[in-house]
mmCIF file of C-alpha atoms in Angstrom:
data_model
loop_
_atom_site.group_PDB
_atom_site.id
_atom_site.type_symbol
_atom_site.label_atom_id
_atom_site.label_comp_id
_atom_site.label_asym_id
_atom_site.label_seq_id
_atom_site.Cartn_x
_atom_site.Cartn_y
_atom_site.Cartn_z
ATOM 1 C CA UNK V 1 -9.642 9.105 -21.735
ATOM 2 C CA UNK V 2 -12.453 8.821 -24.256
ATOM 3 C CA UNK V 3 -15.814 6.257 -23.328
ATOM 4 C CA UNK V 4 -17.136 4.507 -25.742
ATOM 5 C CA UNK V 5 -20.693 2.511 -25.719
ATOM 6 C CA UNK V 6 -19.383 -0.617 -24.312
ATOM 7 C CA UNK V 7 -18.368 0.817 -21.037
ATOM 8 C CA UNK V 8 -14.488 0.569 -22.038
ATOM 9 C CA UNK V 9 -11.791 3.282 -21.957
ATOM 10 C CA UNK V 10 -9.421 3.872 -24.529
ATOM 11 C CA UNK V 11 -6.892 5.847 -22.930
ATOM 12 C CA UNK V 12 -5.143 9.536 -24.719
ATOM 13 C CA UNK V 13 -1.622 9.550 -22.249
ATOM 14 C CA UNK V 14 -0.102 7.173 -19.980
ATOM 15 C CA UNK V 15 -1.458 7.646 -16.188
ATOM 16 C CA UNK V 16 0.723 6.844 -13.535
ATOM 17 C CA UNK V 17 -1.367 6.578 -9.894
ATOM 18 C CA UNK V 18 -0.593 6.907 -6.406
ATOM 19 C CA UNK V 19 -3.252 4.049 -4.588
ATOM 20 C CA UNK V 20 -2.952 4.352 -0.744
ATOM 21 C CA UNK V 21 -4.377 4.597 2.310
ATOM 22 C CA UNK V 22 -5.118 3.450 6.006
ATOM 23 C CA UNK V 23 -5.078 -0.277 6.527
ATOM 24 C CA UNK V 24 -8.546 -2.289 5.469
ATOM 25 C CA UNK V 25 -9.689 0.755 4.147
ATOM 26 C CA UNK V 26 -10.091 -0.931 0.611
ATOM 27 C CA UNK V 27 -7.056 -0.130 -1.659
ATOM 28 C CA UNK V 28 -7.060 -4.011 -2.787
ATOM 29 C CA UNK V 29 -10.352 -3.592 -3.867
ATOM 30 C CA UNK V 30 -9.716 -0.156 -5.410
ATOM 31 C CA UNK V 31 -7.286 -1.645 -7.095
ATOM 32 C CA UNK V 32 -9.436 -4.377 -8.586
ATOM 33 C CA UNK V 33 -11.572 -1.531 -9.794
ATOM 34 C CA UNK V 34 -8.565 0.105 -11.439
ATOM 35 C CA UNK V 35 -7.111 -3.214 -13.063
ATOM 36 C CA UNK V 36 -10.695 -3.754 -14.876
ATOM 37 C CA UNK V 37 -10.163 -0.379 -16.161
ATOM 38 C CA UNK V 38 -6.940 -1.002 -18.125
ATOM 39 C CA UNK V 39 -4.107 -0.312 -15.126
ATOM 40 C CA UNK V 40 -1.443 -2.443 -14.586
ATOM 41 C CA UNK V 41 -1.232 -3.098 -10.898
ATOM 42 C CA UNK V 42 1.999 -2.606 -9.149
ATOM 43 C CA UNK V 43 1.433 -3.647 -5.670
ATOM 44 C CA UNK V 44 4.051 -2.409 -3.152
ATOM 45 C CA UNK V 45 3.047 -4.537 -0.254
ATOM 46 C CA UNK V 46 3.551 -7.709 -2.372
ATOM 47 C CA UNK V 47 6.674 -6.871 -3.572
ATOM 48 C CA UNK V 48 7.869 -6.515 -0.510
ATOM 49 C CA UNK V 49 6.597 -9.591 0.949
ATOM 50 C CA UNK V 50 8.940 -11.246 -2.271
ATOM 51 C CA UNK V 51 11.908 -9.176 -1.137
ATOM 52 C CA UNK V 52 11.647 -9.684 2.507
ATOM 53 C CA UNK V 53 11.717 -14.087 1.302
ATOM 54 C CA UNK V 54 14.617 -13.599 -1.078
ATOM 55 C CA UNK V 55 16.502 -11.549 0.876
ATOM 56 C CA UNK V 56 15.678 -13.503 4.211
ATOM 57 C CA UNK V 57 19.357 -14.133 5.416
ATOM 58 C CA UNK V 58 19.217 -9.942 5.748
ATOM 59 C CA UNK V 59 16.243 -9.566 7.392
ATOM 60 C CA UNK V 60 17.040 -12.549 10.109
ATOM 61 C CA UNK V 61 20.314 -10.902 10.569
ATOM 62 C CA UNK V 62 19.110 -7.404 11.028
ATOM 63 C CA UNK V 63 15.993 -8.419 13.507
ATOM 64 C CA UNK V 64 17.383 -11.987 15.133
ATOM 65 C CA UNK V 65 18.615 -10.673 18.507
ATOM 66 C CA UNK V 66 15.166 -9.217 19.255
ATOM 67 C CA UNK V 67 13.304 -12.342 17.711
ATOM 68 C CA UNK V 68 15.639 -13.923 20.593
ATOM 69 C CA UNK V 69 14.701 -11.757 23.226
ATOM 70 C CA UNK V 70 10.828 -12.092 22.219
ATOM 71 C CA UNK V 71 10.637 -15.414 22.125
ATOM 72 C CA UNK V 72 9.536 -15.609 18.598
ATOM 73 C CA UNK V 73 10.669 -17.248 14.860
ATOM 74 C CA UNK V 74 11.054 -15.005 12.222
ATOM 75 C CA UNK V 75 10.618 -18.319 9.825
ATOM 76 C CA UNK V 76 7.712 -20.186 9.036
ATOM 77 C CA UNK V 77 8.816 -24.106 8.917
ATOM 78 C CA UNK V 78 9.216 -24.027 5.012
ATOM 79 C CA UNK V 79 11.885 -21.284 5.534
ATOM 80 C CA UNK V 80 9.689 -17.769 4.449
ATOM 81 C CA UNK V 81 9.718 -15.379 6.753
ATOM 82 C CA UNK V 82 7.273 -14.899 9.351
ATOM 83 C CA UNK V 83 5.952 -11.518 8.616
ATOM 84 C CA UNK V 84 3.604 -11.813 11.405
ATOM 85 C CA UNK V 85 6.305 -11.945 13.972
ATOM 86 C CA UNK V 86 8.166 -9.357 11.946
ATOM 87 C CA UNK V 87 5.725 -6.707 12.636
ATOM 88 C CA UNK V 88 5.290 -7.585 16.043
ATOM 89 C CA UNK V 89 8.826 -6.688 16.729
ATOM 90 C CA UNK V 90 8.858 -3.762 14.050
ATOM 91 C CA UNK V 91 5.498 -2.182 15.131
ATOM 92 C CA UNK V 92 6.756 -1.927 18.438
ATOM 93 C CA UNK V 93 9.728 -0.035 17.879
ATOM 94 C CA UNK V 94 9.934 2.894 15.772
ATOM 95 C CA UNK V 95 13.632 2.479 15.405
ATOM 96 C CA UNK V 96 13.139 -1.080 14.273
ATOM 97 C CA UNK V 97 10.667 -0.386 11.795
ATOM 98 C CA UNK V 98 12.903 2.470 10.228
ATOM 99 C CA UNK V 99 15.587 -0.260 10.164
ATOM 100 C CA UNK V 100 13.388 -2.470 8.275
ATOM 101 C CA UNK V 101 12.029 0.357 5.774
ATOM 102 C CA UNK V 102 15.615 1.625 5.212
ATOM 103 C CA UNK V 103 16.510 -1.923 3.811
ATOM 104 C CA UNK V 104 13.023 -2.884 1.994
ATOM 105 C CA UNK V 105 12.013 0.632 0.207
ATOM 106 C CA UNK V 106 14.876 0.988 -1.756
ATOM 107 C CA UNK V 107 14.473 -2.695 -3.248
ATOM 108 C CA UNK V 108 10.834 -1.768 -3.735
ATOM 109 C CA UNK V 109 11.218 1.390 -5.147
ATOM 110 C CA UNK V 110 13.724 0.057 -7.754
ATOM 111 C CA UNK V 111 11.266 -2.903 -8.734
ATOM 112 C CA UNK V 112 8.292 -0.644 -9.157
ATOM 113 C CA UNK V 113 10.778 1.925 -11.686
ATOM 114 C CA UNK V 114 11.984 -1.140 -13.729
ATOM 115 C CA UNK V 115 8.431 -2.258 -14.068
ATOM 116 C CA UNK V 116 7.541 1.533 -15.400
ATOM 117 C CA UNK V 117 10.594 1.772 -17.420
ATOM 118 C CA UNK V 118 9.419 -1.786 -19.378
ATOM 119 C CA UNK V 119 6.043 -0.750 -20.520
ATOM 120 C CA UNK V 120 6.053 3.387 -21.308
ATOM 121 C CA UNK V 121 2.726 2.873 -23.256
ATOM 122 C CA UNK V 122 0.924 1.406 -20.596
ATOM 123 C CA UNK V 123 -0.466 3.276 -17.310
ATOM 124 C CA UNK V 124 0.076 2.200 -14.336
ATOM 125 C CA UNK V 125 -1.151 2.239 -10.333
ATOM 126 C CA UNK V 126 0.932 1.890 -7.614
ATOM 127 C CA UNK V 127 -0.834 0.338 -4.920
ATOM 128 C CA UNK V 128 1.179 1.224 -1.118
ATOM 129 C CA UNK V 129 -0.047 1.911 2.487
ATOM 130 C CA UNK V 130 3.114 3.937 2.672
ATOM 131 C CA UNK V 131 3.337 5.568 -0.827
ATOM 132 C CA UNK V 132 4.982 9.000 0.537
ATOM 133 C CA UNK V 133 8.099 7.017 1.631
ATOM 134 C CA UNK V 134 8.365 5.642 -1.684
ATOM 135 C CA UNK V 135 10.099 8.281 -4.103
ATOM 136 C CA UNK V 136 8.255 7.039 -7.308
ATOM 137 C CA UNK V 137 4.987 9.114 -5.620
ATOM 138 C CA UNK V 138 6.803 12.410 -6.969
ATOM 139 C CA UNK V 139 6.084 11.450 -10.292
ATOM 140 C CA UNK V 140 2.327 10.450 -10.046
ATOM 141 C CA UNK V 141 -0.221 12.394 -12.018
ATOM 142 C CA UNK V 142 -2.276 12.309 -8.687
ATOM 143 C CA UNK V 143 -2.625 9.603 -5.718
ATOM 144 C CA UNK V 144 -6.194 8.399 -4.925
ATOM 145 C CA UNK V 145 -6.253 7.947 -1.299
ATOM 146 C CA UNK V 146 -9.140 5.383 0.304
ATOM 147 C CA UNK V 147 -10.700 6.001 3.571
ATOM 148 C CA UNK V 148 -13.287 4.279 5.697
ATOM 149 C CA UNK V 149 -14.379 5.075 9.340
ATOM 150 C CA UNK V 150 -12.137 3.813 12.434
ATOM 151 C CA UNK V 151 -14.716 1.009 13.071
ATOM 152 C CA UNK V 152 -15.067 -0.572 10.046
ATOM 153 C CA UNK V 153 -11.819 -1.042 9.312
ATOM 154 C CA UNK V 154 -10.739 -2.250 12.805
ATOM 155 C CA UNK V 155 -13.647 -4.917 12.260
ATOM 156 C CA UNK V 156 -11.975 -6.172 8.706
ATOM 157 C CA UNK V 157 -8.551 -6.337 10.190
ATOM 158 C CA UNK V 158 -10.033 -8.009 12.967
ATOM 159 C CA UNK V 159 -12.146 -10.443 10.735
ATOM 160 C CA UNK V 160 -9.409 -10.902 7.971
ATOM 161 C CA UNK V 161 -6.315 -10.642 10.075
ATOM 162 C CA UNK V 162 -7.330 -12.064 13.442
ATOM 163 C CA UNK V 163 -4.940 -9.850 15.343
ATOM 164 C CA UNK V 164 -4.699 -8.879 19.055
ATOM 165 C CA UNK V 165 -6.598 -5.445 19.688
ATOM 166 C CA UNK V 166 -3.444 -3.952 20.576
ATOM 167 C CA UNK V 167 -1.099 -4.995 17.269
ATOM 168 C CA UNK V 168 -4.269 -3.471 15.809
ATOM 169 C CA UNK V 169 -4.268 -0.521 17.494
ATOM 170 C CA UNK V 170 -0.168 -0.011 16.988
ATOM 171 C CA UNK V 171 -0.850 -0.450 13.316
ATOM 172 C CA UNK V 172 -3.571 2.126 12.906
ATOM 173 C CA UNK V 173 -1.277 4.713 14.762
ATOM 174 C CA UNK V 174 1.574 3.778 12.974
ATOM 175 C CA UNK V 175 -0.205 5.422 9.519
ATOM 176 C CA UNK V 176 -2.598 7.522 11.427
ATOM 177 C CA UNK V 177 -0.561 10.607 9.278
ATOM 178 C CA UNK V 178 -0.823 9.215 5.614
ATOM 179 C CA UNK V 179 -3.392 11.923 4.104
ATOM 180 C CA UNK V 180 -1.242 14.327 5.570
ATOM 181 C CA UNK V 181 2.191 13.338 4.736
ATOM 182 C CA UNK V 182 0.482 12.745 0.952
ATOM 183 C CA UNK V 183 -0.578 16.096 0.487
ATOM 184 C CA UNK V 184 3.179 17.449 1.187
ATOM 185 C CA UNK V 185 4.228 15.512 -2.331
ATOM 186 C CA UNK V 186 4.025 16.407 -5.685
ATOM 187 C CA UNK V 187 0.772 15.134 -7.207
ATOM 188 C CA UNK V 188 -3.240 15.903 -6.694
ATOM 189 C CA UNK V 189 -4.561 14.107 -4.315
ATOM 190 C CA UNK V 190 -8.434 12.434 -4.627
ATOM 191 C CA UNK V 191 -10.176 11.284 -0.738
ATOM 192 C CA UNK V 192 -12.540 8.194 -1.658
ATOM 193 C CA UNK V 193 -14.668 7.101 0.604
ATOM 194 C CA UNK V 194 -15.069 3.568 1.228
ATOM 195 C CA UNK V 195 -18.118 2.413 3.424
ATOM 196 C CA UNK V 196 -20.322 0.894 1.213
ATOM 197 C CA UNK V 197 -20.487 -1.912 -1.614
ATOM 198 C CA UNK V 198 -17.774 -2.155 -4.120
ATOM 199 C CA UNK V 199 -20.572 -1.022 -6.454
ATOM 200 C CA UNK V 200 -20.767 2.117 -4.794
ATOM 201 C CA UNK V 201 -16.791 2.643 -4.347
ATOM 202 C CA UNK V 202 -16.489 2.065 -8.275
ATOM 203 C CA UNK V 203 -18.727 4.421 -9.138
ATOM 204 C CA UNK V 204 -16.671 7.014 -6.813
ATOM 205 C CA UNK V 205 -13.550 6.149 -8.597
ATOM 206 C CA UNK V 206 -15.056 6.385 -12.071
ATOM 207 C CA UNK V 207 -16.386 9.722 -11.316
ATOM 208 C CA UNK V 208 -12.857 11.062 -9.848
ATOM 209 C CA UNK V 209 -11.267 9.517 -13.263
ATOM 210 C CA UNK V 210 -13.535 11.693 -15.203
ATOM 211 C CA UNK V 211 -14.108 14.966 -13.380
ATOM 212 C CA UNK V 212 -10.287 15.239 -12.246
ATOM 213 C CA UNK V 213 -7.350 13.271 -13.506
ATOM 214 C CA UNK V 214 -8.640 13.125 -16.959
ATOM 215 C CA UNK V 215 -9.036 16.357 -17.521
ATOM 216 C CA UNK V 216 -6.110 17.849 -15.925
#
């Protein structure tokens, strides 16, 4: 990538990059950073929140017996799914979840591939919590992996999310082996701290850009 005075990047290669890491660590906001840096954003988590609604007939047929027996909807009362009630069924059953993931990371995988295949000038980031399970992360140039201490992120899920302490507590365990499961795949991988301003974060993943992937 070569700077120029404006602060802009004109990029040499196409870049595809791994974004993940713990929940309310920061990868939305990572992302932001990325975007304003000439990435398109593919964001895994949204496109499965689009595939769990079109393909909710599926999903209520694979998980209505234990909505039944939990005394929960898996609708909202305009018809989308309740992902909310999802994931408390999911989150507390690993079998369930794998259920879930075997159905929802194929679709997502295949979305994110098309969306490559369309642009092959343009670089991308793909933005997922779970980015090991998806098979696209063998062919990143590197994954940039946010962190941020235990308590500050239980705080933002607990501000932004208003969950229960212990749906909070399932989730955190549920991806408490994402840095490690990372490192097993193909690709570099870049810890960024995240405890600070967005200021501060951006001028972390500028200075990764520059020093590492850039140059490799």
């Amino acid at each position: 990538m070569i700077n120029d005075t404006s602060g802009n990047c004109e990029q040499k290669k196409r870049y595809i990059i791994g974004l993940t890491g713990p929940i309310a660590a920061g990868k939305n906001v990572a992302a932001d950073i990325l975007e304003s840096k000439g990435f398109k954003i593919l964001d895994a988590d949204r496109i499965a929140h689009e595939i769990l609604d079109s393909h909710k007939k599926q999903i209520i047929a694979l998980f209505e017996n234990d909505a039944q027996e939990a005394g929960i909807g898996l609708t909202h009362t305009d018809g989308s799914i309740h992902r909310k009630h999802l994931g408390q069924i999911v989150f507390h059953d690993r079998q369930k979840l794998i259920k879930l993931e075997h159905f929802v990371h194929p679709l997502v995988e295949a979305e994110i591939r098309k969306a490559v295949a369309e642009k092959p000038d343009t670089s991308f980031i793909v933005n997922a919590a779970l980015l090991y399970k998806i098979p696209i992360v063998r062919d990143c140039d590197c994954i940039l992996y946010i962190s941020a201490p235990f308590f500050i992120r239980f705080m933002r899920v607990k501000k932004r999310d208003n969950l229960h302490f212990k749906y909070i507590i399932e989730r955190f365990y549920a991806q408490r082996q994402i840095f490690t499961k990372c490192k097993k795949q193909n690709a570099d991988i870049y810890r960024v701290g995240n405890c600070g301003t967005k200021k501060r974060l951006q001028e972390k993943i500028e200075a990764v850009l520059q020093s590492s992937i850039y140059k490799g």
